[in-house]
Amino acid sequence: MRRLVFSFLLVALLFGGAAYADKLDDIIARGNLVCGVNDQLPGFGTINAQGEFEGFDVDYCHAIAAAILGDANAVQFRALSAQERFTAVQTGEVDVLIRNTTWTSSRDTSVGLEFAPTTFYDGQGFMARRDSGIRTLQDLEGRRICVQSGTTTELNLNDVLGALNISFEPVIYENADQLTAAYDQGACDAWTTDKSGLASRLITLQNPDDHVILDATISKEPLGPAVLNGEQRLFDVVKWVVFATFTAEEFGITSENVDDVAASTTIPDVRRMLGLEGTNISDFGIPADGMYQVIKQVGNYAEIYNRNLGPDTPFDIPRGLNSPYTQGGLQFAPPFR
Amino acid sequence: MSAETIRGPAVGTRQRIPFYRNVKTIGVLAQAVFAAVLVLAAYVVYRNVTSAMAASNLRGDFGFLDQRAGIPLAESPIRYTGENTYGRAFLVGVLNTLRVAIVGVALATVLGIAIGVMRLSRNFLMRAFATLYVETLRNTPLAVQIIFWYTALLTPLPPRILNPVELPGGGYVSNLGVALPWPYPSYHFGAWLPYVIAGVVVGAAVWWLRRRQLRLADRPGNALGPGLLAGLLVMVAGYLAVGKGPLPEATTASFREASGVVTVFRDLNGDGVKQASEPFVPYAAVTARIGEGGLQVQTQNLVESRRYVYGRFYFPPLRESEFDELEVGFADPEDAAERDLAIHFFSYPSRGVVYRDLDGDGAWDRGEEIDPEASSPRGYSAAIRLSFRGFERTLVADRNGEARLPIFATDFAVQESRGVNISPAQLFAPPAGGGQGEKEPLEADFTLLESRPLVLSKPTIPISKYEGGFRLSEKYLALLLALVVYTASFIAEIVRAGLQAVPKGQREAAKALGLSDSQAFRFVIFPQAMRVILPPLISQFLNLTKNSSLAPLAAYSELFAISIIIANQTGASVPATIMIIAAYLAISLVFALVLNAVNARMALVER
């Protein structure tokens, strides 16, 4: 019950007048980055057979650590449930939250987060048993739908099916593993989450061929890293680490060729990003080679994507909206200048 | 005069004692200081909390309670939709907690006493069973037990919802829990109400008079029986006298074909459509008649009642007698003939299996439903269609005036193509024309029935869930079962201790008076044991109530689960925590208050 820990933390807050320091300085002084991630979403955040965290979101934790501390492995991971994640940021338990979290207006305001650029554009979808006959949203009429509590997913489900005048019975779980197990055993006719989540969960079911993901997409789910409101310096770093991975892909810089590029390139944008000219990177309060380390140790966006979600993985999620803007996608980075 | 010369402690004269040595003053002062320290501490804590909350952007106000919640909740004893507020969602949580706690306490007490008595039984088998029960359940964590009941027992093992076990009288048991026929007060209940009140008054009067009579005559006897009987007689007579009442003016049923939902309401403006201002008629009985239509399902491969079954198909439970004319067959007969497939019914017309008659005996044999050409064991995949003429079913609307029929269709080609892909941008735009396809409407006819003050609502399964009747979800049952079985093991030990605390001489004295074993237990031993049992029993009741907060493990939405969702959706984690604490405190205090009053009545009055 990690939630309990947070309750205790709250109690601790009663008595500790919390000495306030800048989070970025804290991270540098501490020598590692505390990153809140998912441990139940294969492809995005999960624990592998060696007991290490891996996934798309996890790689962004590594990237931020590489930028600030020069070492991609200087990360302490905290596995958070959907319910715990915001309290963990609010109380300072984690420095950065990279847990397939949707950017919404209320999370910017009342929850008090600051969202870095979207790393993964997603949308909410449904999965149903192939032999249930459910193919469209209308077929969900009167059905039992499993949904994870404390997510934007449950709010969208309620709003969208309500607007379409489709009545359904929600079956609510707070834990994604419990939810998929329940769906697999037939506790509900369909279940809903972000489409990337459906794709990543599909392969964990007893018989993946027995299930279909419906075509309908019912929401916009931009997923990205978030920090606490007011941590402006850390926020800037996180934001530009994400942009660096986009820029690197745009200019064809990969972890393998980054040294050659650094030695030969004359493109000013790239030179500034790699810390070869100007003080653009050291102005963030991190080492001048911070972004170079990101690309060297973790890779550009395409490398991160393909390693975790690409064609060589069991998930094979098409890039779609997550392609760079030059290829019709939405991933676009402002210039390093 | 000599008295003046006596020296000694000043008697009668008031010598001033310094205030710091005055016991009374010190007492008052100490209290004041203590109170001041408390107030100061509370203030420091409050200031720390608010400043720390402000520093970490935590929300401290309760304004969110009036906001639209938009969270779907699985089960609610009161009307709740996503359009209601967070405040109402919280209320649903409190009621769901009470629903588990009150029933749980009653059942745990009964089971606990039974096991406790069994532990002292002279029968070895009973004693051994009781010991095993207590030792196993008391020493296993409750969380494990809840997960066990929910995951291991209730979800995968029993029959599926579309293939439920039917109980005599019209109830169902399936993996979605239990549904029972249940009498609900109809629109006509008001007419009977005076008789109900009269029955209670008459019953109470008879009971009181009889008791007084018995007391005056100093005779033993039972006053409760005659009282109950008299009260019931009045009520039953009233029920028969009231009879069936006419429906409220302009009561109409409307039907939405796409969902099979029948809505019973008062059509005040006569347009046949339910407006927001037109009231529902709850618990009205209505006979639905559908002229012509059909249903189509796919064969399935699934785990049912502990074994994997292949190539099965299930229509929602339907009776042959509900139809005038009925035909079940392949949706695509040519394809089925080509593949040499046949249908075998387990229960006509609701369920069956698709098979290929391998041995040519014209009947289904076990194993013939598995496709030998498939790489892994699979049944044949086929669409099964039920076509009918004249379907009739009598339904009882629920508290929202809604009842549900299976979703029948007239034209399956349209049904298959009716889906429209929806992207976020299109979602809230007005529905585009076309798309849905032209479709012949069902020939549906509804007759509203006049009813008596109570109307028996029988559960039905129109789609893959229960409608009508009294429903206990599998989540509720799993949590209830775990709490009852777990708490009963503690109560059993308390009962055993209480019984053993009664001196042996009491039993011997009772025997000497000629009481039988059971009389001695009921009138001598148990009442005395109760005095020892009750105080620790109360704390077990409170434990059960608080343990219900493990409900999320069984996916049951109670106080704790809903509050956490609210905290997460609004960011108001501190106010939500305060609400959780306040609610549990209130529930526990009320419980303790009531039970302590009972205890005070039971306790030995010392003179």
mmCIF file with all atom_site columns, N, CA and C in Angstrom, chain B residues 248-300:
data_model
loop_
_atom_site.group_PDB
_atom_site.id
_atom_site.type_symbol
_atom_site.label_atom_id
_atom_site.label_alt_id
_atom_site.label_comp_id
_atom_site.label_asym_id
_atom_site.label_entity_id
_atom_site.label_seq_id
_atom_site.pdbx_PDB_ins_code
_atom_site.Cartn_x
_atom_site.Cartn_y
_atom_site.Cartn_z
_atom_site.occupancy
_atom_site.B_iso_or_equiv
_atom_site.pdbx_formal_charge
_atom_site.auth_seq_id
_atom_site.auth_comp_id
_atom_site.auth_asym_id
_atom_site.auth_atom_id
_atom_site.pdbx_PDB_model_num
ATOM 1   N N  . PRO B 1 248 ? -51.546 6.095   -12.865 1.00 0.00 ? 248 PRO B N  1
ATOM 2   C CA . PRO B 1 248 ? -51.605 7.555   -12.865 1.00 0.00 ? 248 PRO B CA 1
ATOM 3   C C  . PRO B 1 248 ? -51.984 8.057   -14.262 1.00 0.00 ? 248 PRO B C  1
ATOM 4   N N  . GLU B 1 249 ? -52.615 9.221   -14.294 1.00 0.00 ? 249 GLU B N  1
ATOM 5   C CA . GLU B 1 249 ? -53.104 9.775   -15.546 1.00 0.00 ? 249 GLU B CA 1
ATOM 6   C C  . GLU B 1 249 ? -51.979 9.868   -16.576 1.00 0.00 ? 249 GLU B C  1
ATOM 7   N N  . ALA B 1 250 ? -52.321 9.525   -17.804 1.00 0.00 ? 250 ALA B N  1
ATOM 8   C CA . ALA B 1 250 ? -51.425 9.708   -18.955 1.00 0.00 ? 250 ALA B CA 1
ATOM 9   C C  . ALA B 1 250 ? -50.151 8.869   -18.873 1.00 0.00 ? 250 ALA B C  1
ATOM 10  N N  . THR B 1 251 ? -50.190 7.739   -18.141 1.00 0.00 ? 251 THR B N  1
ATOM 11  C CA . THR B 1 251 ? -49.009 6.885   -18.095 1.00 0.00 ? 251 THR B CA 1
ATOM 12  C C  . THR B 1 251 ? -48.800 6.214   -19.459 1.00 0.00 ? 251 THR B C  1
ATOM 13  N N  . THR B 1 252 ? -47.574 6.290   -19.945 1.00 0.00 ? 252 THR B N  1
ATOM 14  C CA . THR B 1 252 ? -47.255 5.786   -21.271 1.00 0.00 ? 252 THR B CA 1
ATOM 15  C C  . THR B 1 252 ? -45.926 5.050   -21.213 1.00 0.00 ? 252 THR B C  1
ATOM 16  N N  . ALA B 1 253 ? -45.719 4.161   -22.150 1.00 0.00 ? 253 ALA B N  1
ATOM 17  C CA . ALA B 1 253 ? -44.413 3.507   -22.275 1.00 0.00 ? 253 ALA B CA 1
ATOM 18  C C  . ALA B 1 253 ? -43.803 3.917   -23.602 1.00 0.00 ? 253 ALA B C  1
ATOM 19  N N  . SER B 1 254 ? -42.556 4.363   -23.569 1.00 0.00 ? 254 SER B N  1
ATOM 20  C CA . SER B 1 254 ? -41.847 4.634   -24.822 1.00 0.00 ? 254 SER B CA 1
ATOM 21  C C  . SER B 1 254 ? -40.733 3.615   -24.967 1.00 0.00 ? 254 SER B C  1
ATOM 22  N N  . PHE B 1 255 ? -40.272 3.417   -26.189 1.00 0.00 ? 255 PHE B N  1
ATOM 23  C CA . PHE B 1 255 ? -39.350 2.319   -26.466 1.00 0.00 ? 255 PHE B CA 1
ATOM 24  C C  . PHE B 1 255 ? -38.218 2.835   -27.339 1.00 0.00 ? 255 PHE B C  1
ATOM 25  N N  . ARG B 1 256 ? -36.993 2.543   -26.912 1.00 0.00 ? 256 ARG B N  1
ATOM 26  C CA . ARG B 1 256 ? -35.840 2.911   -27.718 1.00 0.00 ? 256 ARG B CA 1
ATOM 27  C C  . ARG B 1 256 ? -35.247 1.609   -28.251 1.00 0.00 ? 256 ARG B C  1
ATOM 28  N N  . GLU B 1 257 ? -35.373 1.447   -29.560 1.00 0.00 ? 257 GLU B N  1
ATOM 29  C CA . GLU B 1 257 ? -35.070 0.159   -30.149 1.00 0.00 ? 257 GLU B CA 1
ATOM 30  C C  . GLU B 1 257 ? -33.581 -0.181  -30.077 1.00 0.00 ? 257 GLU B C  1
ATOM 31  N N  . ALA B 1 258 ? -32.744 0.847   -30.245 1.00 0.00 ? 258 ALA B N  1
ATOM 32  C CA . ALA B 1 258 ? -31.300 0.593   -30.306 1.00 0.00 ? 258 ALA B CA 1
ATOM 33  C C  . ALA B 1 258 ? -30.775 0.006   -29.009 1.00 0.00 ? 258 ALA B C  1
ATOM 34  N N  . SER B 1 259 ? -31.436 0.313   -27.889 1.00 0.00 ? 259 SER B N  1
ATOM 35  C CA . SER B 1 259 ? -30.948 -0.190  -26.614 1.00 0.00 ? 259 SER B CA 1
ATOM 36  C C  . SER B 1 259 ? -31.921 -1.167  -25.977 1.00 0.00 ? 259 SER B C  1
ATOM 37  N N  . GLY B 1 260 ? -33.107 -1.313  -26.550 1.00 0.00 ? 260 GLY B N  1
ATOM 38  C CA . GLY B 1 260 ? -34.107 -2.206  -25.966 1.00 0.00 ? 260 GLY B CA 1
ATOM 39  C C  . GLY B 1 260 ? -34.721 -1.663  -24.693 1.00 0.00 ? 260 GLY B C  1
ATOM 40  N N  . VAL B 1 261 ? -34.534 -0.366  -24.414 1.00 0.00 ? 261 VAL B N  1
ATOM 41  C CA . VAL B 1 261 ? -35.011 0.198   -23.154 1.00 0.00 ? 261 VAL B CA 1
ATOM 42  C C  . VAL B 1 261 ? -36.453 0.687   -23.286 1.00 0.00 ? 261 VAL B C  1
ATOM 43  N N  . VAL B 1 262 ? -37.297 0.237   -22.363 1.00 0.00 ? 262 VAL B N  1
ATOM 44  C CA . VAL B 1 262 ? -38.681 0.688   -22.290 1.00 0.00 ? 262 VAL B CA 1
ATOM 45  C C  . VAL B 1 262 ? -38.754 1.675   -21.128 1.00 0.00 ? 262 VAL B C  1
ATOM 46  N N  . THR B 1 263 ? -39.273 2.868   -21.363 1.00 0.00 ? 263 THR B N  1
ATOM 47  C CA . THR B 1 263 ? -39.389 3.861   -20.302 1.00 0.00 ? 263 THR B CA 1
ATOM 48  C C  . THR B 1 263 ? -40.860 4.106   -19.994 1.00 0.00 ? 263 THR B C  1
ATOM 49  N N  . VAL B 1 264 ? -41.226 3.975   -18.712 1.00 0.00 ? 264 VAL B N  1
ATOM 50  C CA . VAL B 1 264 ? -42.607 4.222   -18.314 1.00 0.00 ? 264 VAL B CA 1
ATOM 51  C C  . VAL B 1 264 ? -42.655 5.585   -17.634 1.00 0.00 ? 264 VAL B C  1
ATOM 52  N N  . PHE B 1 265 ? -43.479 6.477   -18.156 1.00 0.00 ? 265 PHE B N  1
ATOM 53  C CA . PHE B 1 265 ? -43.526 7.839   -17.623 1.00 0.00 ? 265 PHE B CA 1
ATOM 54  C C  . PHE B 1 265 ? -44.912 8.420   -17.841 1.00 0.00 ? 265 PHE B C  1
ATOM 55  N N  . ARG B 1 266 ? -45.167 9.576   -17.230 1.00 0.00 ? 266 ARG B N  1
ATOM 56  C CA . ARG B 1 266 ? -46.453 10.252  -17.407 1.00 0.00 ? 266 ARG B CA 1
ATOM 57  C C  . ARG B 1 266 ? -46.311 11.247  -18.547 1.00 0.00 ? 266 ARG B C  1
ATOM 58  N N  . ASP B 1 267 ? -46.971 10.931  -19.640 1.00 0.00 ? 267 ASP B N  1
ATOM 59  C CA . ASP B 1 267 ? -46.828 11.739  -20.846 1.00 0.00 ? 267 ASP B CA 1
ATOM 60  C C  . ASP B 1 267 ? -47.780 12.932  -20.747 1.00 0.00 ? 267 ASP B C  1
ATOM 61  N N  . LEU B 1 268 ? -47.351 13.967  -20.027 1.00 0.00 ? 268 LEU B N  1
ATOM 62  C CA . LEU B 1 268 ? -48.258 15.066  -19.705 1.00 0.00 ? 268 LEU B CA 1
ATOM 63  C C  . LEU B 1 268 ? -48.640 15.893  -20.924 1.00 0.00 ? 268 LEU B C  1
ATOM 64  N N  . ASN B 1 269 ? -47.693 16.025  -21.885 1.00 0.00 ? 269 ASN B N  1
ATOM 65  C CA . ASN B 1 269 ? -48.046 16.824  -23.056 1.00 0.00 ? 269 ASN B CA 1
ATOM 66  C C  . ASN B 1 269 ? -48.514 15.964  -24.235 1.00 0.00 ? 269 ASN B C  1
ATOM 67  N N  . GLY B 1 270 ? -48.571 14.646  -23.992 1.00 0.00 ? 270 GLY B N  1
ATOM 68  C CA . GLY B 1 270 ? -49.179 13.777  -24.986 1.00 0.00 ? 270 GLY B CA 1
ATOM 69  C C  . GLY B 1 270 ? -48.396 13.576  -26.272 1.00 0.00 ? 270 GLY B C  1
ATOM 70  N N  . ASP B 1 271 ? -47.070 13.826  -26.263 1.00 0.00 ? 271 ASP B N  1
ATOM 71  C CA . ASP B 1 271 ? -46.326 13.656  -27.507 1.00 0.00 ? 271 ASP B CA 1
ATOM 72  C C  . ASP B 1 271 ? -45.626 12.299  -27.587 1.00 0.00 ? 271 ASP B C  1
ATOM 73  N N  . GLY B 1 272 ? -45.796 11.481  -26.556 1.00 0.00 ? 272 GLY B N  1
ATOM 74  C CA . GLY B 1 272 ? -45.226 10.140  -26.599 1.00 0.00 ? 272 GLY B CA 1
ATOM 75  C C  . GLY B 1 272 ? -43.730 10.090  -26.350 1.00 0.00 ? 272 GLY B C  1
ATOM 76  N N  . VAL B 1 273 ? -43.116 11.241  -26.063 1.00 0.00 ? 273 VAL B N  1
ATOM 77  C CA . VAL B 1 273 ? -41.677 11.275  -25.809 1.00 0.00 ? 273 VAL B CA 1
ATOM 78  C C  . VAL B 1 273 ? -41.450 11.762  -24.388 1.00 0.00 ? 273 VAL B C  1
ATOM 79  N N  . LYS B 1 274 ? -40.513 11.131  -23.723 1.00 0.00 ? 274 LYS B N  1
ATOM 80  C CA . LYS B 1 274 ? -40.218 11.526  -22.340 1.00 0.00 ? 274 LYS B CA 1
ATOM 81  C C  . LYS B 1 274 ? -39.453 12.848  -22.320 1.00 0.00 ? 274 LYS B C  1
ATOM 82  N N  . GLN B 1 275 ? -40.076 13.861  -21.713 1.00 0.00 ? 275 GLN B N  1
ATOM 83  C CA . GLN B 1 275 ? -39.389 15.138  -21.539 1.00 0.00 ? 275 GLN B CA 1
ATOM 84  C C  . GLN B 1 275 ? -38.783 15.152  -20.142 1.00 0.00 ? 275 GLN B C  1
ATOM 85  N N  . ALA B 1 276 ? -37.813 16.033  -19.939 1.00 0.00 ? 276 ALA B N  1
ATOM 86  C CA . ALA B 1 276 ? -37.150 16.095  -18.628 1.00 0.00 ? 276 ALA B CA 1
ATOM 87  C C  . ALA B 1 276 ? -38.141 16.426  -17.520 1.00 0.00 ? 276 ALA B C  1
ATOM 88  N N  . SER B 1 277 ? -39.208 17.181  -17.865 1.00 0.00 ? 277 SER B N  1
ATOM 89  C CA . SER B 1 277 ? -40.145 17.610  -16.826 1.00 0.00 ? 277 SER B CA 1
ATOM 90  C C  . SER B 1 277 ? -41.193 16.541  -16.533 1.00 0.00 ? 277 SER B C  1
ATOM 91  N N  . GLU B 1 278 ? -41.274 15.527  -17.379 1.00 0.00 ? 278 GLU B N  1
ATOM 92  C CA . GLU B 1 278 ? -42.312 14.509  -17.172 1.00 0.00 ? 278 GLU B CA 1
ATOM 93  C C  . GLU B 1 278 ? -41.784 13.414  -16.247 1.00 0.00 ? 278 GLU B C  1
ATOM 94  N N  . PRO B 1 279 ? -42.558 13.105  -15.179 1.00 0.00 ? 279 PRO B N  1
ATOM 95  C CA . PRO B 1 279 ? -42.026 12.186  -14.173 1.00 0.00 ? 279 PRO B CA 1
ATOM 96  C C  . PRO B 1 279 ? -42.078 10.708  -14.613 1.00 0.00 ? 279 PRO B C  1
ATOM 97  N N  . PHE B 1 280 ? -41.114 9.933   -14.103 1.00 0.00 ? 280 PHE B N  1
ATOM 98  C CA . PHE B 1 280 ? -41.114 8.483   -14.288 1.00 0.00 ? 280 PHE B CA 1
ATOM 99  C C  . PHE B 1 280 ? -42.236 7.865   -13.462 1.00 0.00 ? 280 PHE B C  1
ATOM 100 N N  . VAL B 1 281 ? -42.723 6.733   -13.891 1.00 0.00 ? 281 VAL B N  1
ATOM 101 C CA . VAL B 1 281 ? -43.596 5.943   -13.034 1.00 0.00 ? 281 VAL B CA 1
ATOM 102 C C  . VAL B 1 281 ? -42.780 4.725   -12.606 1.00 0.00 ? 281 VAL B C  1
ATOM 103 N N  . PRO B 1 282 ? -42.291 4.713   -11.368 1.00 0.00 ? 282 PRO B N  1
ATOM 104 C CA . PRO B 1 282 ? -41.431 3.611   -10.965 1.00 0.00 ? 282 PRO B CA 1
ATOM 105 C C  . PRO B 1 282 ? -42.218 2.329   -10.724 1.00 0.00 ? 282 PRO B C  1
ATOM 106 N N  . TYR B 1 283 ? -41.560 1.215   -10.927 1.00 0.00 ? 283 TYR B N  1
ATOM 107 C CA . TYR B 1 283 ? -42.108 -0.106  -10.619 1.00 0.00 ? 283 TYR B CA 1
ATOM 108 C C  . TYR B 1 283 ? -43.493 -0.332  -11.222 1.00 0.00 ? 283 TYR B C  1
ATOM 109 N N  . ALA B 1 284 ? -43.666 0.046   -12.477 1.00 0.00 ? 284 ALA B N  1
ATOM 110 C CA . ALA B 1 284 ? -44.917 -0.243  -13.161 1.00 0.00 ? 284 ALA B CA 1
ATOM 111 C C  . ALA B 1 284 ? -44.716 -1.512  -13.990 1.00 0.00 ? 284 ALA B C  1
ATOM 112 N N  . ALA B 1 285 ? -45.742 -2.351  -14.032 1.00 0.00 ? 285 ALA B N  1
ATOM 113 C CA . ALA B 1 285 ? -45.647 -3.570  -14.824 1.00 0.00 ? 285 ALA B CA 1
ATOM 114 C C  . ALA B 1 285 ? -46.140 -3.277  -16.231 1.00 0.00 ? 285 ALA B C  1
ATOM 115 N N  . VAL B 1 286 ? -45.442 -3.810  -17.221 1.00 0.00 ? 286 VAL B N  1
ATOM 116 C CA . VAL B 1 286 ? -45.805 -3.541  -18.602 1.00 0.00 ? 286 VAL B CA 1
ATOM 117 C C  . VAL B 1 286 ? -45.587 -4.821  -19.421 1.00 0.00 ? 286 VAL B C  1
ATOM 118 N N  . THR B 1 287 ? -46.557 -5.133  -20.257 1.00 0.00 ? 287 THR B N  1
ATOM 119 C CA . THR B 1 287 ? -46.397 -6.287  -21.141 1.00 0.00 ? 287 THR B CA 1
ATOM 120 C C  . THR B 1 287 ? -45.934 -5.792  -22.501 1.00 0.00 ? 287 THR B C  1
ATOM 121 N N  . ALA B 1 288 ? -44.791 -6.302  -22.918 1.00 0.00 ? 288 ALA B N  1
ATOM 122 C CA . ALA B 1 288 ? -44.236 -5.893  -24.208 1.00 0.00 ? 288 ALA B CA 1
ATOM 123 C C  . ALA B 1 288 ? -44.540 -6.962  -25.239 1.00 0.00 ? 288 ALA B C  1
ATOM 124 N N  . ARG B 1 289 ? -44.966 -6.542  -26.414 1.00 0.00 ? 289 ARG B N  1
ATOM 125 C CA . ARG B 1 289 ? -45.203 -7.482  -27.502 1.00 0.00 ? 289 ARG B CA 1
ATOM 126 C C  . ARG B 1 289 ? -44.459 -6.997  -28.727 1.00 0.00 ? 289 ARG B C  1
ATOM 127 N N  . ILE B 1 290 ? -43.572 -7.834  -29.250 1.00 0.00 ? 290 ILE B N  1
ATOM 128 C CA . ILE B 1 290 ? -42.819 -7.476  -30.447 1.00 0.00 ? 290 ILE B CA 1
ATOM 129 C C  . ILE B 1 290 ? -43.337 -8.353  -31.574 1.00 0.00 ? 290 ILE B C  1
ATOM 130 N N  . GLY B 1 291 ? -43.741 -7.739  -32.680 1.00 0.00 ? 291 GLY B N  1
ATOM 131 C CA . GLY B 1 291 ? -44.359 -8.481  -33.769 1.00 0.00 ? 291 GLY B CA 1
ATOM 132 C C  . GLY B 1 291 ? -43.417 -9.448  -34.455 1.00 0.00 ? 291 GLY B C  1
ATOM 133 N N  . GLU B 1 292 ? -42.314 -8.915  -34.921 1.00 0.00 ? 292 GLU B N  1
ATOM 134 C CA . GLU B 1 292 ? -41.425 -9.745  -35.723 1.00 0.00 ? 292 GLU B CA 1
ATOM 135 C C  . GLU B 1 292 ? -40.018 -9.219  -35.530 1.00 0.00 ? 292 GLU B C  1
ATOM 136 N N  . GLY B 1 293 ? -39.044 -10.098 -35.431 1.00 0.00 ? 293 GLY B N  1
ATOM 137 C CA . GLY B 1 293 ? -37.685 -9.601  -35.251 1.00 0.00 ? 293 GLY B CA 1
ATOM 138 C C  . GLY B 1 293 ? -36.710 -10.744 -35.090 1.00 0.00 ? 293 GLY B C  1
ATOM 139 N N  . GLY B 1 294 ? -35.508 -10.410 -34.670 1.00 0.00 ? 294 GLY B N  1
ATOM 140 C CA . GLY B 1 294 ? -34.509 -11.453 -34.526 1.00 0.00 ? 294 GLY B CA 1
ATOM 141 C C  . GLY B 1 294 ? -33.337 -10.994 -33.688 1.00 0.00 ? 294 GLY B C  1
ATOM 142 N N  . LEU B 1 295 ? -32.449 -11.941 -33.434 1.00 0.00 ? 295 LEU B N  1
ATOM 143 C CA . LEU B 1 295 ? -31.243 -11.700 -32.651 1.00 0.00 ? 295 LEU B CA 1
ATOM 144 C C  . LEU B 1 295 ? -30.125 -12.470 -33.323 1.00 0.00 ? 295 LEU B C  1
ATOM 145 N N  . GLN B 1 296 ? -28.930 -11.939 -33.270 1.00 0.00 ? 296 GLN B N  1
ATOM 146 C CA . GLN B 1 296 ? -27.819 -12.672 -33.876 1.00 0.00 ? 296 GLN B CA 1
ATOM 147 C C  . GLN B 1 296 ? -26.643 -12.682 -32.916 1.00 0.00 ? 296 GLN B C  1
ATOM 148 N N  . VAL B 1 297 ? -26.031 -13.849 -32.741 1.00 0.00 ? 297 VAL B N  1
ATOM 149 C CA . VAL B 1 297 ? -24.848 -13.940 -31.876 1.00 0.00 ? 297 VAL B CA 1
ATOM 150 C C  . VAL B 1 297 ? -23.766 -14.761 -32.570 1.00 0.00 ? 297 VAL B C  1
ATOM 151 N N  . GLN B 1 298 ? -22.557 -14.685 -32.028 1.00 0.00 ? 298 GLN B N  1
ATOM 152 C CA . GLN B 1 298 ? -21.422 -15.449 -32.533 1.00 0.00 ? 298 GLN B CA 1
ATOM 153 C C  . GLN B 1 298 ? -21.153 -16.631 -31.603 1.00 0.00 ? 298 GLN B C  1
ATOM 154 N N  . THR B 1 299 ? -20.609 -17.678 -32.159 1.00 0.00 ? 299 THR B N  1
ATOM 155 C CA . THR B 1 299 ? -20.174 -18.769 -31.281 1.00 0.00 ? 299 THR B CA 1
ATOM 156 C C  . THR B 1 299 ? -18.944 -18.315 -30.512 1.00 0.00 ? 299 THR B C  1
ATOM 157 N N  . GLN B 1 300 ? -18.761 -18.885 -29.331 1.00 0.00 ? 300 GLN B N  1
ATOM 158 C CA . GLN B 1 300 ? -17.655 -18.458 -28.464 1.00 0.00 ? 300 GLN B CA 1
ATOM 159 C C  . GLN B 1 300 ? -16.882 -19.657 -27.947 1.00 0.00 ? 300 GLN B C  1
#
